[in-house]
């Protein structure tokens, strides 16, 4: 001010643009005498700048087998303020297997702090927070998206160590018997499962002569028709192998049970009848009611209800004289023999 000599702020002051001003001031009276001085104004910094986080290097894909202490990112942090206002501390969000450490001045390194496991978590958001020491403090954030790449560290796993399957005998070759399925916790090629039938001898024949398996779907097919009376059950071993390098595999066993069909007629073992001849039994005329004439013995090579036998008379000269036990095949008289009965 010309009259009072007050020096007044006339514009914006920015410490980061100019820390000091020198002003030449001259005082002059009406008689023409003058004097001058230099006014030095020091600008005092205030905390008006946020920290700036710059990404120097960053690997956005880290292998899950990376050793602890692997560098993920290097950041540079600057604050244009001075003294405490320009002093910056960095931290990252909690509950993640990473840490941040100061390396050089204004530089920080983000490191792995624990063993990584893609199968537990395949992606992380790492938020770096830079806070200055001003009052009040100012802070900035920068988020890094980090993906974990897979390694082949998981074997294919079947739901069960032993499966049970049934197939009815006299089946058509090529019919589907059962489906096995294995899962692999890895991803991509490392989790691609293929199925193989392990060779073994079953009743002297290779397993592949009985069944086959689709390598992609795990469907087990019958190679030939089965006969319950020759083979009632057998076991096969199936291996699931992933597409990793080197590949990993898991095993399971499938027990296949052949179910019986009623495909065999009963065979009479006794009495033995040769072709063209008639079996003869002698019954005394004095035979009483319930006299055992003979017993028909028959067998059926099927099983279960298919092998349960019942007997009945199909043809008899005198139905009123004889009967056959429905369950035991015993032929007995149901009345006394009389003189009138034919020979």
GROMACS .gro file of N, CA and C in nm, residues 194-249:
model
  168
  194UNK      N    1  -0.794  -8.766  -1.898
  194UNK     CA    2  -0.822  -8.875  -1.991
  194UNK      C    3  -0.820  -9.006  -1.912
  195UNK      N    4  -0.900  -9.103  -1.960
  195UNK     CA    5  -0.919  -9.228  -1.886
  195UNK      C    6  -0.857  -9.344  -1.962
  196UNK      N    7  -0.791  -9.433  -1.886
  196UNK     CA    8  -0.725  -9.548  -1.945
  196UNK      C    9  -0.761  -9.673  -1.864
  197UNK      N   10  -0.779  -9.783  -1.935
  197UNK     CA   11  -0.805  -9.912  -1.871
  197UNK      C   12  -0.670  -9.981  -1.849
  198UNK      N   13  -0.642 -10.013  -1.723
  198UNK     CA   14  -0.516 -10.080  -1.693
  198UNK      C   15  -0.530 -10.229  -1.723
  199UNK      N   16  -0.432 -10.281  -1.794
  199UNK     CA   17  -0.440 -10.421  -1.835
  199UNK      C   18  -0.421 -10.514  -1.714
  200UNK      N   19  -0.504 -10.617  -1.710
  200UNK     CA   20  -0.495 -10.720  -1.607
  200UNK      C   21  -0.559 -10.846  -1.663
  201UNK      N   22  -0.528 -10.959  -1.603
  201UNK     CA   23  -0.584 -11.086  -1.646
  201UNK      C   24  -0.710 -11.117  -1.565
  202UNK      N   25  -0.817 -11.150  -1.635
  202UNK     CA   26  -0.942 -11.190  -1.572
  202UNK      C   27  -0.980 -11.326  -1.627
  203UNK      N   28  -0.974 -11.428  -1.542
  203UNK     CA   29  -0.996 -11.567  -1.586
  203UNK      C   30  -0.906 -11.603  -1.703
  204UNK      N   31  -0.784 -11.551  -1.697
  204UNK     CA   32  -0.686 -11.581  -1.801
  204UNK      C   33  -0.694 -11.495  -1.925
  205UNK      N   34  -0.796 -11.408  -1.933
  205UNK     CA   35  -0.813 -11.323  -2.051
  205UNK      C   36  -0.780 -11.178  -2.012
  206UNK      N   37  -0.728 -11.099  -2.105
  206UNK     CA   38  -0.699 -10.959  -2.074
  206UNK      C   39  -0.828 -10.881  -2.049
  207UNK      N   40  -0.820 -10.783  -1.959
  207UNK     CA   41  -0.937 -10.702  -1.924
  207UNK      C   42  -0.994 -10.631  -2.047
  208UNK      N   43  -0.907 -10.595  -2.140
  208UNK     CA   44  -0.953 -10.524  -2.259
  208UNK      C   45  -1.039 -10.611  -2.351
  209UNK      N   46  -1.036 -10.744  -2.328
  209UNK     CA   47  -1.122 -10.831  -2.409
  209UNK      C   48  -1.263 -10.838  -2.351
  210UNK      N   49  -1.281 -10.782  -2.230
  210UNK     CA   50  -1.413 -10.781  -2.167
  210UNK      C   51  -1.480 -10.645  -2.177
  211UNK      N   52  -1.404 -10.539  -2.146
  211UNK     CA   53  -1.460 -10.404  -2.147
  211UNK      C   54  -1.362 -10.307  -2.212
  212UNK      N   55  -1.415 -10.191  -2.251
  212UNK     CA   56  -1.332 -10.082  -2.302
  212UNK      C   57  -1.379  -9.954  -2.234
  213UNK      N   58  -1.301  -9.848  -2.245
  213UNK     CA   59  -1.338  -9.721  -2.182
  213UNK      C   60  -1.313  -9.607  -2.279
  214UNK      N   61  -1.405  -9.512  -2.282
  214UNK     CA   62  -1.388  -9.392  -2.364
  214UNK      C   63  -1.291  -9.299  -2.293
  215UNK      N   64  -1.182  -9.264  -2.360
  215UNK     CA   65  -1.076  -9.187  -2.296
  215UNK      C   66  -1.121  -9.049  -2.249
  216UNK      N   67  -1.219  -8.992  -2.316
  216UNK     CA   68  -1.262  -8.855  -2.281
  216UNK      C   69  -1.378  -8.852  -2.183
  217UNK      N   70  -1.473  -8.944  -2.200
  217UNK     CA   71  -1.595  -8.939  -2.118
  217UNK      C   72  -1.592  -9.030  -1.997
  218UNK      N   73  -1.505  -9.133  -1.997
  218UNK     CA   74  -1.501  -9.227  -1.887
  218UNK      C   75  -1.612  -9.331  -1.891
  219UNK      N   76  -1.683  -9.342  -2.004
  219UNK     CA   77  -1.789  -9.443  -2.017
  219UNK      C   78  -1.725  -9.579  -2.044
  220UNK      N   79  -1.767  -9.678  -1.964
  220UNK     CA   80  -1.716  -9.814  -1.979
  220UNK      C   81  -1.817  -9.895  -2.062
  221UNK      N   82  -1.766  -9.961  -2.165
  221UNK     CA   83  -1.852 -10.040  -2.255
  221UNK      C   84  -1.815 -10.188  -2.246
  222UNK      N   85  -1.916 -10.273  -2.265
  222UNK     CA   86  -1.892 -10.416  -2.274
  222UNK      C   87  -1.840 -10.449  -2.413
  223UNK      N   88  -1.730 -10.522  -2.419
  223UNK     CA   89  -1.673 -10.559  -2.549
  223UNK      C   90  -1.746 -10.681  -2.605
  224UNK      N   91  -1.791 -10.770  -2.517
  224UNK     CA   92  -1.860 -10.890  -2.563
  224UNK      C   93  -1.980 -10.919  -2.473
  225UNK      N   94  -2.056 -11.018  -2.512
  225UNK     CA   95  -2.171 -11.061  -2.433
  225UNK      C   96  -2.123 -11.148  -2.317
  226UNK      N   97  -2.180 -11.125  -2.200
  226UNK     CA   98  -2.138 -11.200  -2.081
  226UNK      C   99  -2.234 -11.315  -2.053
  227UNK      N  100  -2.178 -11.418  -1.991
  227UNK     CA  101  -2.255 -11.535  -1.952
  227UNK      C  102  -2.237 -11.554  -1.801
  228UNK      N  103  -2.347 -11.537  -1.729
  228UNK     CA  104  -2.341 -11.546  -1.583
  228UNK      C  105  -2.287 -11.680  -1.536
  229UNK      N  106  -2.321 -11.786  -1.610
  229UNK     CA  107  -2.279 -11.919  -1.568
  229UNK      C  108  -2.129 -11.942  -1.588
  230UNK      N  109  -2.064 -11.854  -1.666
  230UNK     CA  110  -1.920 -11.865  -1.685
  230UNK      C  111  -1.842 -11.762  -1.605
  231UNK      N  112  -1.899 -11.643  -1.590
  231UNK     CA  113  -1.830 -11.535  -1.518
  231UNK      C  114  -1.935 -11.453  -1.442
  232UNK      N  115  -1.921 -11.451  -1.310
  232UNK     CA  116  -2.023 -11.385  -1.229
  232UNK      C  117  -1.985 -11.243  -1.189
  233UNK      N  118  -1.858 -11.217  -1.172
  233UNK     CA  119  -1.812 -11.081  -1.141
  233UNK      C  120  -1.663 -11.070  -1.168
  234UNK      N  121  -1.621 -10.948  -1.190
  234UNK     CA  122  -1.478 -10.922  -1.210
  234UNK      C  123  -1.450 -10.777  -1.177
  235UNK      N  124  -1.323 -10.746  -1.157
  235UNK     CA  125  -1.281 -10.610  -1.125
  235UNK      C  126  -1.186 -10.557  -1.232
  236UNK      N  127  -1.202 -10.428  -1.262
  236UNK     CA  128  -1.109 -10.363  -1.354
  236UNK      C  129  -1.052 -10.239  -1.286
  237UNK      N  130  -0.932 -10.202  -1.322
  237UNK     CA  131  -0.867 -10.082  -1.269
  237UNK      C  132  -0.864  -9.975  -1.378
  238UNK      N  133  -0.907  -9.855  -1.340
  238UNK     CA  134  -0.912  -9.742  -1.433
  238UNK      C  135  -0.818  -9.634  -1.383
  239UNK      N  136  -0.740  -9.580  -1.474
  239UNK     CA  137  -0.648  -9.471  -1.440
  239UNK      C  138  -0.694  -9.342  -1.508
  240UNK      N  139  -0.699  -9.234  -1.430
  240UNK     CA  140  -0.729  -9.102  -1.484
  240UNK      C  141  -0.599  -9.022  -1.488
  241UNK      N  142  -0.566  -8.968  -1.602
  241UNK     CA  143  -0.439  -8.897  -1.621
  241UNK      C  144  -0.466  -8.757  -1.672
  242UNK      N  145  -0.400  -8.657  -1.612
  242UNK     CA  146  -0.421  -8.520  -1.658
  242UNK      C  147  -0.326  -8.485  -1.773
  243UNK      N  148  -0.345  -8.365  -1.827
  243UNK     CA  149  -0.267  -8.323  -1.944
  243UNK      C  150  -0.146  -8.240  -1.910
  244UNK      N  151  -0.104  -8.242  -1.782
  244UNK     CA  152   0.013  -8.164  -1.741
  244UNK      C  153   0.142  -8.225  -1.791
  245UNK      N  154   0.250  -8.154  -1.766
  245UNK     CA  155   0.382  -8.203  -1.806
  245UNK      C  156   0.479  -8.184  -1.690
  246UNK      N  157   0.518  -8.292  -1.621
  246UNK     CA  158   0.477  -8.431  -1.647
  246UNK      C  159   0.335  -8.456  -1.598
  247UNK      N  160   0.266  -8.553  -1.657
  247UNK     CA  161   0.127  -8.578  -1.616
  247UNK      C  162   0.120  -8.644  -1.479
  248UNK      N  163   0.009  -8.618  -1.410
  248UNK     CA  164  -0.021  -8.683  -1.283
  248UNK      C  165  -0.145  -8.770  -1.303
  249UNK      N  166  -0.156  -8.875  -1.221
  249UNK     CA  167  -0.268  -8.967  -1.242
  249UNK      C  168  -0.326  -9.014  -1.108
   0.00000   0.00000   0.00000
